[in-house]
mmCIF file of C-alpha atoms in Angstrom:
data_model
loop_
_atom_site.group_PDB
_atom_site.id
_atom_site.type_symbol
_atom_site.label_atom_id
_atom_site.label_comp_id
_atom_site.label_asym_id
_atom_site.label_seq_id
_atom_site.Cartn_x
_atom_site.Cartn_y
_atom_site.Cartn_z
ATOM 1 C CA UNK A 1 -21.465 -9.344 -25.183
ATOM 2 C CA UNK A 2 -17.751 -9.463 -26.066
ATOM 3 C CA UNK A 3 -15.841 -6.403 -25.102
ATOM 4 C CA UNK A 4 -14.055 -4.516 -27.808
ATOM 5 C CA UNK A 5 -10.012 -4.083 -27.753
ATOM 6 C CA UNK A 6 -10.545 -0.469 -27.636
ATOM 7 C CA UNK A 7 -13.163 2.153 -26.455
ATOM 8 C CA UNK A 8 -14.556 5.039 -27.726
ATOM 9 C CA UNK A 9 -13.315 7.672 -26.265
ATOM 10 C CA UNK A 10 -15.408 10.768 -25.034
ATOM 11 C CA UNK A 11 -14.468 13.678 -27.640
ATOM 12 C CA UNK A 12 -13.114 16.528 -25.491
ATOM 13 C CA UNK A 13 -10.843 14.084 -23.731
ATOM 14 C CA UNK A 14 -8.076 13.503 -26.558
ATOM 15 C CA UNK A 15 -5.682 13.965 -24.255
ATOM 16 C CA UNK A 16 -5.236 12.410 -20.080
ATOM 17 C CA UNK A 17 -2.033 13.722 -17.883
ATOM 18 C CA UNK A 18 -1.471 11.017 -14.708
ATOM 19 C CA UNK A 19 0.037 12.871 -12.160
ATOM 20 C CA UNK A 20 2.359 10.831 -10.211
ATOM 21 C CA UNK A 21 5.071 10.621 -7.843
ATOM 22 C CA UNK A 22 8.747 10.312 -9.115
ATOM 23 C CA UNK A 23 9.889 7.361 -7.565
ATOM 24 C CA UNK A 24 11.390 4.753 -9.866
ATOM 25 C CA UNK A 25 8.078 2.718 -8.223
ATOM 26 C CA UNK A 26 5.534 5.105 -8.677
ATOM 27 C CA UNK A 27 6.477 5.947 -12.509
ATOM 28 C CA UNK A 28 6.935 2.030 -13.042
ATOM 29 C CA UNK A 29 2.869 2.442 -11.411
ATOM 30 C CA UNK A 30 2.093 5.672 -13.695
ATOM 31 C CA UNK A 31 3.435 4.252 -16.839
ATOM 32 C CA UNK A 32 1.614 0.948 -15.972
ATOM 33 C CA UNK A 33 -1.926 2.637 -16.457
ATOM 34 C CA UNK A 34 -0.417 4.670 -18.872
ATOM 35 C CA UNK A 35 -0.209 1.859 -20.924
ATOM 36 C CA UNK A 36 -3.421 0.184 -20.120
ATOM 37 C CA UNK A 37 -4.930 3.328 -20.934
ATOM 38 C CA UNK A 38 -3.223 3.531 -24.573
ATOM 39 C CA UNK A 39 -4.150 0.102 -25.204
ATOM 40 C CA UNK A 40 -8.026 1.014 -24.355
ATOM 41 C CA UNK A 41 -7.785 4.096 -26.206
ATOM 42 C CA UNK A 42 -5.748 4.645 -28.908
ATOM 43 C CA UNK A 43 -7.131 8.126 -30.142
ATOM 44 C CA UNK A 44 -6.023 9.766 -26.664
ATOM 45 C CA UNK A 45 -2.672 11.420 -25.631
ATOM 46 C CA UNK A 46 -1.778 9.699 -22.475
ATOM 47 C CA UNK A 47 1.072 11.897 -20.723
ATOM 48 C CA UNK A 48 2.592 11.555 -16.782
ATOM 49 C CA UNK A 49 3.889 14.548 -14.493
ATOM 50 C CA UNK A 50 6.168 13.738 -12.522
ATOM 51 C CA UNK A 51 5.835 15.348 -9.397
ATOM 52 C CA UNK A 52 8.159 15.920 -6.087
ATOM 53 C CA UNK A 53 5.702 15.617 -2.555
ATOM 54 C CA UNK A 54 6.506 16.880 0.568
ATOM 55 C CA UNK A 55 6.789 12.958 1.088
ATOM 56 C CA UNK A 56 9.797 12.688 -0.600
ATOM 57 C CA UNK A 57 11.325 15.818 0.238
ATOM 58 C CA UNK A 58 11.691 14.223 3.637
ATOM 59 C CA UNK A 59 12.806 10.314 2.955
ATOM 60 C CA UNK A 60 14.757 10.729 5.780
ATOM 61 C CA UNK A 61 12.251 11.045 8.943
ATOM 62 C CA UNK A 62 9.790 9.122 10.110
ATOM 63 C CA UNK A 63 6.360 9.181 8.103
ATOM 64 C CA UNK A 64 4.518 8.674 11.846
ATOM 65 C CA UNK A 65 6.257 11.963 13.138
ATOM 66 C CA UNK A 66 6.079 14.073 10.083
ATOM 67 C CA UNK A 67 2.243 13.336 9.056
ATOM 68 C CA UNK A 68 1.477 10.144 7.882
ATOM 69 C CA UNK A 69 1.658 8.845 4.082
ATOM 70 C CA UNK A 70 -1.116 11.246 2.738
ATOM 71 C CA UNK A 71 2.430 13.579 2.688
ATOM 72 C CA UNK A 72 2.927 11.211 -0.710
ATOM 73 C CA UNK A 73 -0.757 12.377 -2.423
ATOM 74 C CA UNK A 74 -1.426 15.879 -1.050
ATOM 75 C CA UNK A 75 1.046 17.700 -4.268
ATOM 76 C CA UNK A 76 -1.400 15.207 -7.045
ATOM 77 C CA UNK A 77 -4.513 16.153 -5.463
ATOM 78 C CA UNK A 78 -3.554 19.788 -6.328
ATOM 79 C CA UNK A 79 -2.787 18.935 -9.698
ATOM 80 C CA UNK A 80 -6.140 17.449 -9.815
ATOM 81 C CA UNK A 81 -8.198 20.327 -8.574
ATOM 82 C CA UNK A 82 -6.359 23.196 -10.896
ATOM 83 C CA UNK A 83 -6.239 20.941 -14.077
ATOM 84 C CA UNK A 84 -2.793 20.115 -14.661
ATOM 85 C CA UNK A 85 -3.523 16.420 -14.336
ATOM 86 C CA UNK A 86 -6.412 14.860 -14.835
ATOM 87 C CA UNK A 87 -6.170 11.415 -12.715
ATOM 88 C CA UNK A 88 -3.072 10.260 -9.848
ATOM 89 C CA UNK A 89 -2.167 7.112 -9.668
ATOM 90 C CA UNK A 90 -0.912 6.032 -6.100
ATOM 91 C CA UNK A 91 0.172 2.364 -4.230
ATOM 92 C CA UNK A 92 -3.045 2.265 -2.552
ATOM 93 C CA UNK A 93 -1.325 1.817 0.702
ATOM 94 C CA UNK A 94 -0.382 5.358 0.577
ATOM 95 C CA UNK A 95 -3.654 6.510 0.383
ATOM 96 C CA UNK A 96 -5.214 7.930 3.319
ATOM 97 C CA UNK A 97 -8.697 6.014 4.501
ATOM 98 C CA UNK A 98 -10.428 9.542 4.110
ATOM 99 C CA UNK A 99 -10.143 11.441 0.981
ATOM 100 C CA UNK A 100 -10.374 15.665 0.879
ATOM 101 C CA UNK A 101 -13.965 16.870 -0.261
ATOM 102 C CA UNK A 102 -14.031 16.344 -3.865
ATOM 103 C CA UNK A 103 -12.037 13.669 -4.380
ATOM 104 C CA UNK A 104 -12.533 9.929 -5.029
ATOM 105 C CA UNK A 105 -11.137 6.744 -6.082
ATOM 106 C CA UNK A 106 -12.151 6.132 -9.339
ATOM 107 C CA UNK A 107 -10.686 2.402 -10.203
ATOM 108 C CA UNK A 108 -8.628 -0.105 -8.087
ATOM 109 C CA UNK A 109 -6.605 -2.124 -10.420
ATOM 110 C CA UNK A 110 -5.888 -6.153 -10.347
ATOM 111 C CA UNK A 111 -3.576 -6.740 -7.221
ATOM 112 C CA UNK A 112 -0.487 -7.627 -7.345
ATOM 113 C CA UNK A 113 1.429 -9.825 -4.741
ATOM 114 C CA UNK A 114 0.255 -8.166 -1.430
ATOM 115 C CA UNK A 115 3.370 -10.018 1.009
ATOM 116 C CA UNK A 116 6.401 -8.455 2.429
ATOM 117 C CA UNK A 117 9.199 -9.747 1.338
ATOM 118 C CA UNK A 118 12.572 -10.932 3.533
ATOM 119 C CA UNK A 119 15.720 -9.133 1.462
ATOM 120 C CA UNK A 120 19.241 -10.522 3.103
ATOM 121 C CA UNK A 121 22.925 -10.803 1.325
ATOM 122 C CA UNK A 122 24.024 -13.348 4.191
ATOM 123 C CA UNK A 123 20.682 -15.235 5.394
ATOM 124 C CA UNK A 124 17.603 -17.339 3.691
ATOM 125 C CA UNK A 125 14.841 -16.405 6.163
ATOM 126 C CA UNK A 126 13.801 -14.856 9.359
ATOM 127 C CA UNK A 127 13.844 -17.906 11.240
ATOM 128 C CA UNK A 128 17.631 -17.716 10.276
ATOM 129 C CA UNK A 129 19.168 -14.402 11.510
ATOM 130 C CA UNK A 130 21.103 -14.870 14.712
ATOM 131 C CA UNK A 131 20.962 -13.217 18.034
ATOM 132 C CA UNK A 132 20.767 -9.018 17.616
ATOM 133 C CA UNK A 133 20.682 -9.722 14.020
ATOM 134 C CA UNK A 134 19.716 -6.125 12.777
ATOM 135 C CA UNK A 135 16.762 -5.954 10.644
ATOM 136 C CA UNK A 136 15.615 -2.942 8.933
ATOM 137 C CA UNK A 137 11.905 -1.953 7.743
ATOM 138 C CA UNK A 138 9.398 1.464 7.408
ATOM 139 C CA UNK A 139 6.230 0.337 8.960
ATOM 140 C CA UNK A 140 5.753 -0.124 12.902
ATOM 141 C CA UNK A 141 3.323 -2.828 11.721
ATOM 142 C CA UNK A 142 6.472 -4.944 10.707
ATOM 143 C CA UNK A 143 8.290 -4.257 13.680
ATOM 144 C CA UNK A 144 5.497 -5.109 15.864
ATOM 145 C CA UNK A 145 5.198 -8.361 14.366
ATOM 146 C CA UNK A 146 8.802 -8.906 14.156
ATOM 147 C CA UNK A 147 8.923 -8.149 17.784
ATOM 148 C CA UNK A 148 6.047 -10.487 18.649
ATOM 149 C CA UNK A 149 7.769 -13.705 16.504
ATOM 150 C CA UNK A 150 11.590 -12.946 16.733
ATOM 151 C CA UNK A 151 12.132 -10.843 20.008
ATOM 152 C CA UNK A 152 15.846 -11.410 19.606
ATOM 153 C CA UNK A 153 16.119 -9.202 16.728
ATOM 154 C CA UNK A 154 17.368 -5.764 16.871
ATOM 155 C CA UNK A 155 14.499 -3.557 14.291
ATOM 156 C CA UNK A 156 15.680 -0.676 13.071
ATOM 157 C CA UNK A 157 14.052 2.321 11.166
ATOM 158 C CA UNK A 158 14.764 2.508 7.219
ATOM 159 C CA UNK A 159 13.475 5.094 5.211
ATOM 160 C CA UNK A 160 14.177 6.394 1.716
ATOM 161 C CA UNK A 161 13.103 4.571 -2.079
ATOM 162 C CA UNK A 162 13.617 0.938 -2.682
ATOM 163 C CA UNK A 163 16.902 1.529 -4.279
ATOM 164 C CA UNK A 164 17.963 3.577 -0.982
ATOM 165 C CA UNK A 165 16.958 0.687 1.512
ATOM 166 C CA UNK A 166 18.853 -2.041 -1.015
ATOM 167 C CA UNK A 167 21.859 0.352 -1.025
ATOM 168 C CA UNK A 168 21.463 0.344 3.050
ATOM 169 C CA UNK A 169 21.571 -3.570 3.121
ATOM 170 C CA UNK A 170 24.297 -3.808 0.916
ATOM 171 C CA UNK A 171 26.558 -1.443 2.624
ATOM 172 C CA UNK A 172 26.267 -3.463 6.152
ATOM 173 C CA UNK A 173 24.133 -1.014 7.896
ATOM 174 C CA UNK A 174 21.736 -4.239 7.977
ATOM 175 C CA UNK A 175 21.709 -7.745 8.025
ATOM 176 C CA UNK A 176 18.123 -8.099 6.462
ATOM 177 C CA UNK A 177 15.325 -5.573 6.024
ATOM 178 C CA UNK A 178 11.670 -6.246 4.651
ATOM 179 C CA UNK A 179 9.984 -4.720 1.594
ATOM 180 C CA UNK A 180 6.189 -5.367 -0.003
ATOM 181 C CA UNK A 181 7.257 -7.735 -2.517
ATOM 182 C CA UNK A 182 4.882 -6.030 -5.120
ATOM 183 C CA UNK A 183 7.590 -3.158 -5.581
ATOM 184 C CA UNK A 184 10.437 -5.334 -5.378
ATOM 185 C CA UNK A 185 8.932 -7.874 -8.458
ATOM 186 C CA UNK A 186 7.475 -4.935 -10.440
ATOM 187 C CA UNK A 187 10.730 -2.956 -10.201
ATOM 188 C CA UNK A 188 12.475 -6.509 -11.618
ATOM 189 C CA UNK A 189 14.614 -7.139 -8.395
ATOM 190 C CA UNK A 190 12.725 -10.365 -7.597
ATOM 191 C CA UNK A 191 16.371 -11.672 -7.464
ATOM 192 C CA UNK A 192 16.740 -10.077 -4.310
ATOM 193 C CA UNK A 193 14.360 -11.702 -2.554
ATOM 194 C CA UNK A 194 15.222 -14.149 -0.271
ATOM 195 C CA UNK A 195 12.005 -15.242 1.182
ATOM 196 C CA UNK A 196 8.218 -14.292 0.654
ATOM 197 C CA UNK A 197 6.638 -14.454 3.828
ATOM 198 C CA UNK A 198 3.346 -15.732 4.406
ATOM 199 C CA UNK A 199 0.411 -13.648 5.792
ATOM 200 C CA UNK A 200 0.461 -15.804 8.688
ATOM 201 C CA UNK A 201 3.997 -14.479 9.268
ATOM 202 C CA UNK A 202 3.543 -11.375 8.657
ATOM 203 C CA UNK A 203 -0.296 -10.185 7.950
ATOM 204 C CA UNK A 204 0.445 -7.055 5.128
ATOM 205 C CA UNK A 205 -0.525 -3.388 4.980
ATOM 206 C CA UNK A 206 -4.042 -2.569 4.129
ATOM 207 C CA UNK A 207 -3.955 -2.351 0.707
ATOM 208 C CA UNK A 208 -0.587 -3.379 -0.215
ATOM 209 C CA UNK A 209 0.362 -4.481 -4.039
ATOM 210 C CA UNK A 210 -2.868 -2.482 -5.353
ATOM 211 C CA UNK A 211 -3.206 0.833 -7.126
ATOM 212 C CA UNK A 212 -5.366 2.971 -6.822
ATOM 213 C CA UNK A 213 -6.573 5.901 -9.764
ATOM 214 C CA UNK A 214 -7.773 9.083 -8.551
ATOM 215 C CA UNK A 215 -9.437 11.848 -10.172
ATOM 216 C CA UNK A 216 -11.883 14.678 -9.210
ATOM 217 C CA UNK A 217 -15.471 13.672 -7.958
ATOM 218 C CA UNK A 218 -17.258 15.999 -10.791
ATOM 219 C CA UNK A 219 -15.184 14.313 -13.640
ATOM 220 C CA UNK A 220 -17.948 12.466 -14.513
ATOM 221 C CA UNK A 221 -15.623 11.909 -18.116
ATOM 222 C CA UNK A 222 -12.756 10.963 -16.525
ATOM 223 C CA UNK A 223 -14.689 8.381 -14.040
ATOM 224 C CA UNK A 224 -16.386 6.953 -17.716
ATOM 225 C CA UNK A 225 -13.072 6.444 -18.950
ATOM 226 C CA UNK A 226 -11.229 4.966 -15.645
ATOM 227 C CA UNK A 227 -14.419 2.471 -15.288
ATOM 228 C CA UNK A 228 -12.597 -0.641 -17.274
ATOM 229 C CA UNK A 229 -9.860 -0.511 -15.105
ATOM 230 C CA UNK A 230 -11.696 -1.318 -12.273
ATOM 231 C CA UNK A 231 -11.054 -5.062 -10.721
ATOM 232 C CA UNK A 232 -14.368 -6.415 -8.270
ATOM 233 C CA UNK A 233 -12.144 -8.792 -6.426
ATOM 234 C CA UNK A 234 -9.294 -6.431 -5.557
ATOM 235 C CA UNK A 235 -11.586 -3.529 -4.967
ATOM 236 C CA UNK A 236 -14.054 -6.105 -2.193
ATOM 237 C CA UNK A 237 -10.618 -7.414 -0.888
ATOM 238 C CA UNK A 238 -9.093 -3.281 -0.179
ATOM 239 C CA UNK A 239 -12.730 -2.085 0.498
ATOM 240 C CA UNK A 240 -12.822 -4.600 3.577
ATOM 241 C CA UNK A 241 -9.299 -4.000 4.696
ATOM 242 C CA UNK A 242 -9.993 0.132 4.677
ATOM 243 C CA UNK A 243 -13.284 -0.443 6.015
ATOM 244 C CA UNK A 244 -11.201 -2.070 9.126
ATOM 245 C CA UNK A 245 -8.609 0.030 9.521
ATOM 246 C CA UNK A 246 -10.848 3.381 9.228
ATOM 247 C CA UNK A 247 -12.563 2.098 12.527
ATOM 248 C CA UNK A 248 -9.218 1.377 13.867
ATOM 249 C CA UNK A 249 -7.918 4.767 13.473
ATOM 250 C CA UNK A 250 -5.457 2.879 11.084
ATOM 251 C CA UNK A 251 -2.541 5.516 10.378
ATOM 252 C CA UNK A 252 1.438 5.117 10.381
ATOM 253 C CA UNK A 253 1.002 5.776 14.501
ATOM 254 C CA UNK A 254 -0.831 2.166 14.417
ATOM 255 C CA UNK A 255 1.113 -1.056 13.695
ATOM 256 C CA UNK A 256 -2.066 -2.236 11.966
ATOM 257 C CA UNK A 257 -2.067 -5.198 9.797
ATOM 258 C CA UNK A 258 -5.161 -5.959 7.226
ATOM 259 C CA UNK A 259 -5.530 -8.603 4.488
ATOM 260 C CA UNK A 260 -8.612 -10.136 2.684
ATOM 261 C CA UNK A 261 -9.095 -12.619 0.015
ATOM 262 C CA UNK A 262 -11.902 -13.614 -1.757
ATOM 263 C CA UNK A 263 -13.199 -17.166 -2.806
ATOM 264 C CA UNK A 264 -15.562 -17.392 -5.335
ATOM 265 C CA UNK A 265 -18.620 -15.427 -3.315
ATOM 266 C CA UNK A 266 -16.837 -15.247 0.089
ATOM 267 C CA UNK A 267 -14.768 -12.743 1.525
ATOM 268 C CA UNK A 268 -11.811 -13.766 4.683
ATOM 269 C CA UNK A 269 -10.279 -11.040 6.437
ATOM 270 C CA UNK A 270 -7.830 -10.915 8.706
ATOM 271 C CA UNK A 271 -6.976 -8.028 11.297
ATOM 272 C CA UNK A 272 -3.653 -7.034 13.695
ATOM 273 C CA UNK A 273 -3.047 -4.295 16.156
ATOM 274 C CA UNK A 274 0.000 -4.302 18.526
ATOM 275 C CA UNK A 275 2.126 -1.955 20.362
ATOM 276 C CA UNK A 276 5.065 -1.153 18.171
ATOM 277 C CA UNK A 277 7.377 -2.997 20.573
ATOM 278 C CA UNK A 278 4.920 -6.366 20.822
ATOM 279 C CA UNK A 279 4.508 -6.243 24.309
ATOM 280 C CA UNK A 280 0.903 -5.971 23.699
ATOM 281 C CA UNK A 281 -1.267 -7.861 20.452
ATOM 282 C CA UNK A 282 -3.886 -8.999 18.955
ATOM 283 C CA UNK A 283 -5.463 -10.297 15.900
ATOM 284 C CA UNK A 284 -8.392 -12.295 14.796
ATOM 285 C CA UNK A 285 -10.311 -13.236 11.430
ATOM 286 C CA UNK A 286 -13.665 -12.659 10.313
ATOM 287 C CA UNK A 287 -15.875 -14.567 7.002
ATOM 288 C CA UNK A 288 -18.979 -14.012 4.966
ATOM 289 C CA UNK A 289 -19.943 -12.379 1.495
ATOM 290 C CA UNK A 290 -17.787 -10.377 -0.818
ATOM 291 C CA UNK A 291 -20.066 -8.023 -1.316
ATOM 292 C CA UNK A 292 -20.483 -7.073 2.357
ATOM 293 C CA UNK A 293 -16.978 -6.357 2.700
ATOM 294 C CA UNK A 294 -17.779 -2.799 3.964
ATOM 295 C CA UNK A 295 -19.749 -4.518 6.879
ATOM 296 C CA UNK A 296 -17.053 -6.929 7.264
ATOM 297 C CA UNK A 297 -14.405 -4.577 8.107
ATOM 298 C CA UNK A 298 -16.446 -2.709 10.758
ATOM 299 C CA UNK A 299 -17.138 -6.367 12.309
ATOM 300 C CA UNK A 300 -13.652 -7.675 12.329
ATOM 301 C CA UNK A 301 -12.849 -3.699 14.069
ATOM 302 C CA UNK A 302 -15.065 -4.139 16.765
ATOM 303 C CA UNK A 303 -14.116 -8.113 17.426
ATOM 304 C CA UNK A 304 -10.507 -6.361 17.710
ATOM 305 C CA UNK A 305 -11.683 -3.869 20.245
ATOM 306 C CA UNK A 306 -13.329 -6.199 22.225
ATOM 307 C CA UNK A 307 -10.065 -8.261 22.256
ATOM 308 C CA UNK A 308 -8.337 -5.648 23.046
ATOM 309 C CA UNK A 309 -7.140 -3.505 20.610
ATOM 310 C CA UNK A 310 -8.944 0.066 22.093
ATOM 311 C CA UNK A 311 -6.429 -0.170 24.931
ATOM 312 C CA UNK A 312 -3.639 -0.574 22.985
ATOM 313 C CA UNK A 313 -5.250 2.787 20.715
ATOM 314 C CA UNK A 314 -5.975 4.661 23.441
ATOM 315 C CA UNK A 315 -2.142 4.114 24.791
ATOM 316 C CA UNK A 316 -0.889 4.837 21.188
ATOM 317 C CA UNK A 317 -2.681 7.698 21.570
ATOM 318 C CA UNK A 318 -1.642 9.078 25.013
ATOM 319 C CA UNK A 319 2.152 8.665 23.684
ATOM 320 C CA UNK A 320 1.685 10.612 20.900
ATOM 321 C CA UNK A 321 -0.319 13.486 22.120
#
């Protein structure tokens, strides 16, 4: 049966408010489903609140050190539980693997490019920066890798929007840094990439370059109206990669890398762990059906473990305790 341009929509809900961060990223997110939404239904008053997290408020420390990137969804799930918004949209990355009681994940949108992305004003590529070249990124999964592949880089920490870190490059504090290429393209500064870099350079962040639409658990109208939103492919490919890093303890204390695709019926994932300085690694990949992604992310966890990877936990853990 063909689907209709537009829905019905249920009667009470003439108007939706997306709560959502106020990023230039996360509105260009918010006003993304705000338009899908419009298109779907026409009859309801789609509206965004912009909202400052305790995320934001500090750009300038270290996510591992202050509490992780749940400080980025912790201000929308309030407006979600006392009504002033009725759904969040979030980069799914930034959503912790366990939700608060209550809450859920109504529809994973189509993903977008999930690769980092190599930003320079002087060089083409990684392979290309010189000796102590000084590369900048957020994630200790990038500078583990990075450490691993070009140990004659200096890494430093960049924090801050993507307008902050570009302003950083440009005024010399670095020779390169690296950014998910899904912001950089849907922000329209694909000019400033240099390079995309494969997963086999540099395996992504679970998640990375989908979005994710939350809502309350008992909005059973809401969860009606999210429903066509909803993409199978991305939502197997981010339900492995979760399911993986969730038994990894997977958290902005773990240079954790996850990435699945899916081929017609068949689901490859792809794991990393590694001490933030590289000394210690290891990765591996796992196959079988999409719709066992779930069980496929435990799998590919344990295969990491036995590699490895629970010593290099338990010694992330001892450091940080």
């Amino acid at each position: 049966m063909a689907v209709p341009d537009t829905l019905a929509t249920p009667a009470h809900l003439t108007r939706l408010t997306i709560a959502t961060r106020e990023s230039a990223l996360a509105l260009w997110q918010a006003r993304h489903v705000q338009a899908r939404l419009a298109a779907l239904y026409p009859r309801t008053s789609v509206e965004i609140l912009g909202m400052t997290t305790e995320g934001d408020r500090k750009l300038g420390s270290s996510l591992a050190k202050i509490g992780g990137k749940g400080l980025f969804v912790k201000e929308l799930e309030e407006a979600l539980a006392d009504g002033r918004a009725d759904i969040a949209v979030h980069s799914l990355k930034d959503v912790p693997m366990q939700l608060p009681a209550g809450f859920t994940v109504a529809a994973i949108l189509d993903r977008a490019d999930p690769r980092d992305a190599f930003v320079s004003n002087r060089f083409e590529s990684l392979q290309t920066l010189p000796q102590d070249a000084r590369v900048g990124t957020s994630s200790l999964r990038r500078e583990s890798q990075l450490r691993v592949k070009f140990p004659h880089l200096a890494i430093g920490a960049l924090r801050g929007n993507v307008q902050t870190r570009l302003r950083k490059l440009d005024d010399g504090e670095f020779d390169a840094i690296i950014l998910a290429a899904a912001g950089l393209q849907r922000l329209g500064l694909e000019a400033r990439i240099r390079a995309v870099l494969a997963p086999e350079d540099m395996l992504p962040a679970v998640g990375q370059g989908a979005l994710a639409v939350e809502c309350r658990a008992d909005r059973a109208d809401v969860l009606a109206l999210l429903k066509p939103l909803h993409d199978d492919t991305t939502a197997h490919c981010v339900l492995a990669e979760r399911a993986l890093s969730r038994a990894l303890a997977g958290s902005c204390n773990v240079p954790l890398g996850g990435f699945a695709q899916v081929t017609g019926t068949h689901l490859r994932l792809r794991g990393y762990v590694g001490a933030p300085d590289g000394a210690r690694h290891v990765s591996a990949e796992i196959g079988g059906l999409a719709n066992d992604a779930e069980t496929l992310g435990h799998a590919l966890a344990q295969r990491l473990k036995e590699l490895g990877a629970e010593s290099i936990l338990a010694a992330l853990a001892a450091e940080s305790a």
